[in-house]
Short mmCIF file of C-alpha atoms and ligand atoms in Angstrom, two decimals:
data_model
loop_
_atom_site.label_atom_id
_atom_site.label_comp_id
_atom_site.label_asym_id
_atom_site.label_seq_id
_atom_site.Cartn_x
_atom_site.Cartn_y
_atom_site.Cartn_z
CA MET U 1 0.00 0.00 0.00
CA LYS U 2 1.25 3.43 -0.88
CA ASN U 3 1.92 6.01 1.84
CA GLU U 4 -0.49 8.83 0.98
CA THR U 5 0.93 11.50 3.29
CA PRO U 6 3.92 13.25 1.79
CA PHE U 7 6.70 14.02 4.24
CA ILE U 8 6.82 17.59 2.92
CA ASP U 9 3.61 19.21 1.75
CA LYS U 10 3.32 21.41 -1.27
CA ASN U 11 4.44 24.98 -0.46
CA GLU U 12 5.99 23.90 2.80
CA PHE U 13 9.58 24.67 3.70
CA LEU U 14 10.58 22.05 6.23
CA PHE U 15 13.20 22.70 8.86
CA ILE U 16 14.77 19.46 10.06
CA GLY U 17 17.16 20.15 12.91
CA GLY U 18 19.10 18.07 15.35
CA PRO U 19 22.50 16.78 16.27
CA CYS U 20 24.86 14.92 14.00
CA ALA U 21 24.60 12.02 16.45
CA VAL U 22 22.19 11.12 19.22
CA GLU U 23 24.38 11.26 22.34
CA SER U 24 22.08 11.31 25.36
CA SER U 25 18.54 11.81 26.51
CA GLU U 26 19.44 15.25 27.95
CA GLN U 27 20.87 16.32 24.60
CA MET U 28 17.74 15.27 22.68
CA LYS U 29 15.42 16.89 25.22
CA ALA U 30 17.42 20.12 24.98
CA ILE U 31 16.80 20.12 21.22
CA LEU U 32 13.10 19.48 21.74
CA SER U 33 12.83 22.38 24.15
CA LEU U 34 14.39 24.96 21.83
CA PRO U 35 12.26 28.14 21.70
CA PHE U 36 10.93 27.39 18.22
CA GLY U 37 9.78 23.89 19.24
CA PRO U 38 11.21 21.76 16.42
CA SER U 39 8.97 18.86 15.48
CA VAL U 40 11.12 17.08 12.91
CA ILE U 41 14.39 16.07 14.48
CA ARG U 42 17.43 14.46 12.94
CA GLY U 43 19.99 12.43 14.87
CA GLY U 44 22.43 9.75 13.82
CA ILE U 45 22.26 6.43 15.66
CA TYR U 46 24.51 4.51 13.30
CA LYS U 47 27.30 6.82 12.23
CA MET U 48 29.55 6.21 9.24
CA ARG U 49 32.77 7.84 10.37
CA THR U 50 35.81 8.22 8.21
CA ASN U 51 37.99 7.18 11.13
CA LYS U 52 37.01 3.91 12.75
CA ASN U 53 38.13 5.16 16.16
CA SER U 54 35.68 8.09 16.05
CA PHE U 55 32.32 7.88 17.82
CA GLN U 56 30.23 5.38 15.87
CA GLY U 57 26.82 6.26 17.30
CA LEU U 58 24.88 4.69 20.16
CA GLY U 59 23.30 1.94 18.04
CA ILE U 60 20.67 -0.08 19.93
CA VAL U 61 21.09 2.08 23.04
CA GLY U 62 20.17 5.08 20.87
CA ILE U 63 17.05 3.33 19.58
CA GLU U 64 15.87 2.68 23.14
CA LEU U 65 16.63 6.27 24.08
CA ILE U 66 14.44 7.61 21.25
CA LYS U 67 11.67 5.16 22.15
CA GLU U 68 11.68 6.53 25.70
CA ILE U 69 11.57 10.14 24.49
CA LYS U 70 8.71 9.36 22.12
CA LYS U 71 6.61 8.23 25.09
CA SER U 72 6.45 11.80 26.38
CA HIS U 73 7.24 13.98 23.35
CA LYS U 74 5.65 14.24 19.95
CA LEU U 75 8.40 14.13 17.39
CA SER U 76 9.03 13.05 13.89
CA PHE U 77 12.46 11.42 13.86
CA VAL U 78 14.87 11.19 10.92
CA THR U 79 17.91 8.97 11.16
CA GLU U 80 20.47 7.47 8.83
CA ILE U 81 20.27 3.82 7.93
CA THR U 82 23.55 2.27 6.88
CA ASP U 83 22.63 -1.40 6.49
CA PRO U 84 19.39 -3.27 5.65
CA ARG U 85 19.82 -5.28 8.87
CA GLN U 86 18.97 -2.12 10.84
CA ILE U 87 15.49 -1.76 9.31
CA ASP U 88 13.49 -3.76 11.88
CA GLY U 89 15.18 -2.02 14.80
CA LEU U 90 14.65 1.46 13.36
CA LEU U 91 11.08 1.09 12.06
CA PRO U 92 9.40 1.75 15.43
CA ILE U 93 11.18 5.10 15.83
CA VAL U 94 11.63 6.60 12.35
CA SER U 95 9.31 8.85 10.38
CA CYS U 96 11.81 9.12 7.56
CA PHE U 97 14.98 7.19 6.78
CA GLN U 98 18.11 9.00 5.69
CA VAL U 99 20.50 7.40 3.22
CA GLY U 100 23.84 9.13 3.57
CA ALA U 101 26.27 10.29 0.91
CA ARG U 102 28.41 7.19 1.48
CA ASN U 103 25.50 4.90 0.70
CA MET U 104 23.89 6.64 -2.25
CA TYR U 105 25.30 3.88 -4.45
CA ASN U 106 24.25 1.08 -2.10
CA TYR U 107 21.56 -0.20 -4.42
CA GLU U 108 20.73 -3.26 -2.31
CA LEU U 109 19.98 -0.97 0.64
CA LEU U 110 17.84 1.27 -1.59
CA LYS U 111 15.92 -1.67 -3.06
CA GLU U 112 15.18 -2.95 0.43
CA LEU U 113 13.96 0.47 1.64
CA GLY U 114 11.62 0.63 -1.36
CA ASN U 115 9.64 -2.18 0.29
CA TYR U 116 8.63 -0.09 3.30
CA GLN U 117 6.13 2.73 3.45
CA VAL U 118 8.56 5.09 5.13
CA PRO U 119 9.79 8.20 3.29
CA VAL U 120 13.50 8.31 2.47
CA ILE U 121 15.89 11.25 2.30
CA LEU U 122 18.46 10.29 -0.31
CA LYS U 123 21.62 12.32 0.05
CA ARG U 124 23.81 13.04 -2.91
CA GLY U 125 27.03 11.02 -3.08
CA PHE U 126 30.30 12.93 -2.63
CA SER U 127 31.00 12.99 -6.36
CA ALA U 128 27.71 11.84 -7.79
CA THR U 129 26.42 13.48 -10.93
CA ILE U 130 22.79 14.53 -10.91
CA SER U 131 22.07 11.63 -13.29
CA GLU U 132 23.68 9.11 -10.93
CA TRP U 133 21.71 10.55 -8.04
CA LEU U 134 18.45 10.29 -10.00
CA GLY U 135 19.48 6.78 -11.03
CA ALA U 136 19.84 5.85 -7.38
CA SER U 137 16.39 7.30 -6.66
CA GLU U 138 14.90 4.84 -9.13
CA TYR U 139 15.79 2.00 -6.78
CA LEU U 140 13.40 3.60 -4.29
CA GLN U 141 10.69 4.22 -6.84
CA ALA U 142 8.12 1.98 -5.15
CA LEU U 143 7.82 4.78 -2.57
CA GLY U 144 6.53 7.23 -5.17
CA GLN U 145 8.17 10.58 -5.86
CA GLU U 146 6.38 12.38 -3.04
CA ASN U 147 8.09 10.19 -0.46
CA ILE U 148 11.57 10.35 -1.86
CA ILE U 149 13.34 13.50 -0.77
CA LEU U 150 16.62 14.34 -2.46
CA CYS U 151 19.17 16.09 -0.27
CA GLU U 152 21.95 18.22 -1.69
CA ARG U 153 24.83 18.19 0.79
CA GLY U 154 27.67 19.52 -1.31
CA VAL U 155 30.08 17.69 -3.56
CA ARG U 156 33.84 17.31 -3.59
CA SER U 157 35.70 19.96 -5.50
CA PHE U 158 39.25 21.18 -6.09
CA ASP U 159 38.80 23.72 -3.31
CA ASN U 160 39.39 22.70 0.29
CA LYS U 161 38.55 26.02 1.93
CA LEU U 162 35.08 24.69 2.74
CA ARG U 163 34.14 21.09 3.56
CA ASN U 164 32.28 20.63 0.28
CA LEU U 165 31.00 22.65 -2.67
CA LEU U 166 27.32 23.39 -2.13
CA ASP U 167 25.74 22.84 -5.53
CA LEU U 168 22.59 24.95 -5.48
CA GLY U 169 22.47 24.51 -9.25
CA SER U 170 21.38 20.92 -8.60
CA VAL U 171 18.42 22.18 -6.57
CA ILE U 172 17.36 24.55 -9.35
CA TYR U 173 17.75 21.80 -11.95
CA LEU U 174 15.85 19.18 -9.95
CA LYS U 175 12.98 21.50 -9.12
CA LYS U 176 12.57 22.47 -12.77
CA ASN U 177 12.90 18.98 -14.22
CA THR U 178 11.57 16.49 -11.67
CA ALA U 179 8.71 16.20 -9.23
CA PHE U 180 10.98 15.34 -6.29
CA LYS U 181 11.06 17.26 -3.08
CA VAL U 182 14.58 18.60 -2.67
CA ILE U 183 16.19 19.70 0.57
CA VAL U 184 19.62 21.07 1.38
CA ASP U 185 22.03 20.15 4.16
CA PRO U 186 24.04 23.35 4.65
CA SER U 187 25.97 21.84 7.58
CA HIS U 188 27.86 19.11 5.73
CA ALA U 189 28.18 21.39 2.71
CA MET U 190 29.87 24.26 4.53
CA GLY U 191 31.52 22.39 7.38
CA ASP U 192 31.70 25.50 9.55
CA ARG U 193 28.89 26.84 11.70
CA ARG U 194 29.67 30.46 10.76
CA TYR U 195 28.39 29.85 7.22
CA VAL U 196 25.48 27.52 7.81
CA SER U 197 22.69 30.10 8.14
CA ASP U 198 23.61 32.01 4.99
CA ALA U 199 23.76 28.76 3.02
CA ALA U 200 20.36 27.78 4.44
CA VAL U 201 18.80 31.05 3.27
CA ALA U 202 20.40 30.56 -0.15
CA ALA U 203 18.76 27.11 -0.30
CA LEU U 204 15.35 28.70 0.26
CA ALA U 205 16.03 31.19 -2.53
CA ALA U 206 17.15 28.39 -4.86
CA GLY U 207 13.76 26.74 -4.53
CA ALA U 208 14.51 23.99 -2.00
CA ASP U 209 11.65 22.44 -0.05
CA GLY U 210 13.53 22.46 3.20
CA ILE U 211 16.81 22.20 5.03
CA MET U 212 18.38 19.65 7.32
CA VAL U 213 20.65 21.40 9.77
CA GLU U 214 22.93 20.09 12.50
CA VAL U 215 21.86 21.73 15.74
CA HIS U 216 23.48 20.86 19.06
CA PRO U 217 22.76 22.29 22.52
CA ASP U 218 26.51 22.54 23.15
CA PRO U 219 28.31 22.37 19.78
CA ASP U 220 31.81 22.71 21.22
CA ASN U 221 31.34 19.48 23.13
CA ALA U 222 29.53 17.50 20.43
CA LEU U 223 30.79 13.95 19.87
CA SER U 224 30.73 14.50 16.11
CA ASP U 225 30.65 17.44 13.69
CA GLY U 226 30.63 20.08 16.44
CA GLN U 227 32.48 22.58 14.26
CA GLN U 228 29.61 22.71 11.80
CA SER U 229 26.76 22.39 14.32
CA ILE U 230 24.86 25.53 15.21
CA GLY U 231 23.84 26.19 18.79
CA PRO U 232 20.41 27.18 20.15
CA GLU U 233 20.92 30.90 19.57
CA ILE U 234 21.92 30.73 15.90
CA ALA U 235 19.25 28.07 15.27
CA THR U 236 16.55 30.31 16.75
CA GLU U 237 17.69 33.27 14.65
CA LEU U 238 17.79 31.13 11.52
CA VAL U 239 14.28 29.82 12.05
CA GLN U 240 13.00 33.37 12.53
CA LYS U 241 14.76 34.56 9.39
CA ILE U 242 13.37 31.73 7.28
CA LYS U 243 9.91 32.28 8.68
CA GLU U 244 10.05 35.87 7.47
CA LEU U 245 11.61 35.12 4.10
CA ALA U 246 9.69 31.97 3.11
CA PRO U 247 6.52 33.78 1.95
CA HIS U 248 8.62 35.68 -0.60
CA PHE U 249 9.28 32.31 -2.21
CA ASN U 250 5.69 31.10 -1.87
CA LYS U 251 6.56 28.84 1.02
CA VAL U 252 5.49 28.50 4.59
CA LEU U 253 7.98 27.37 7.18
CA ARG U 254 7.20 24.13 9.01
CA VAL U 255 9.40 23.70 11.99
C1 LIG X 1 24.82 13.13 8.23
O1 LIG X 1 23.87 13.77 7.78
O2 LIG X 1 24.94 12.86 9.42
C2 LIG X 1 25.90 12.70 7.32
C3 LIG X 1 26.80 11.82 7.70
O3 LIG X 1 25.88 13.32 6.14
P1 LIG X 1 26.50 12.85 4.72
O4 LIG X 1 25.99 11.46 4.50
O5 LIG X 1 25.92 13.86 3.79
O6 LIG X 1 27.97 12.94 4.84
MN1 LIG X 2 27.34 15.13 10.70
#
């Protein structure tokens, strides 16, 4: 049966915020109690780290932690899935799966996810062309276009001043030529919290349907990606700014 409720409605600009990785119950509750009351929260439970000695995510402990929080808080939870064997464990807590840049080409994972009625955010691979990215989306096609959300997160380039090269051209192209919802991850694109808000506003102007931003209650002490995570103050300012600007682009902010 097809899921009839799109994850992002027409004319909505969705703000997905939350830490790179779920670290503790206190951390997640701090995100939930931000002044703008975020309802769609991201948080990695299975992390794909470049260095195997880096924090790998809480795994099953993280799943239990989110289950506990869901008993008392209404939240829509987005988390990365890195292996089809995680599906059963994650299904009770996810509203939307995230397939990360490293797994965009993992066609077996994509085929498997196509069997479930859970929306999927498909991130662009580090060096994937738009055609390769759209090719990967076809493995998810059983979900229908309204439940596949493409996420531009920057690509590798010759320039190492920023973490990645945010390709807003891809957003413009995809919105003009496909029916997909397209969101932008300004955090992994820029790699530095000082630039995240401006990139997020640029995403709105480029026609994106939302942003997925790393927000941490205490970025300097985050277990992963602290340098690019925005804290409560910047997040609150960003949400306010987008709320004001969205109507100029025929969108309404959903936070
Ligand atoms: C993430 O969103 O946590 C992440 C690891 O991003 P990416 O797959 O784009 O590197
Ligand atoms: Mn991250």
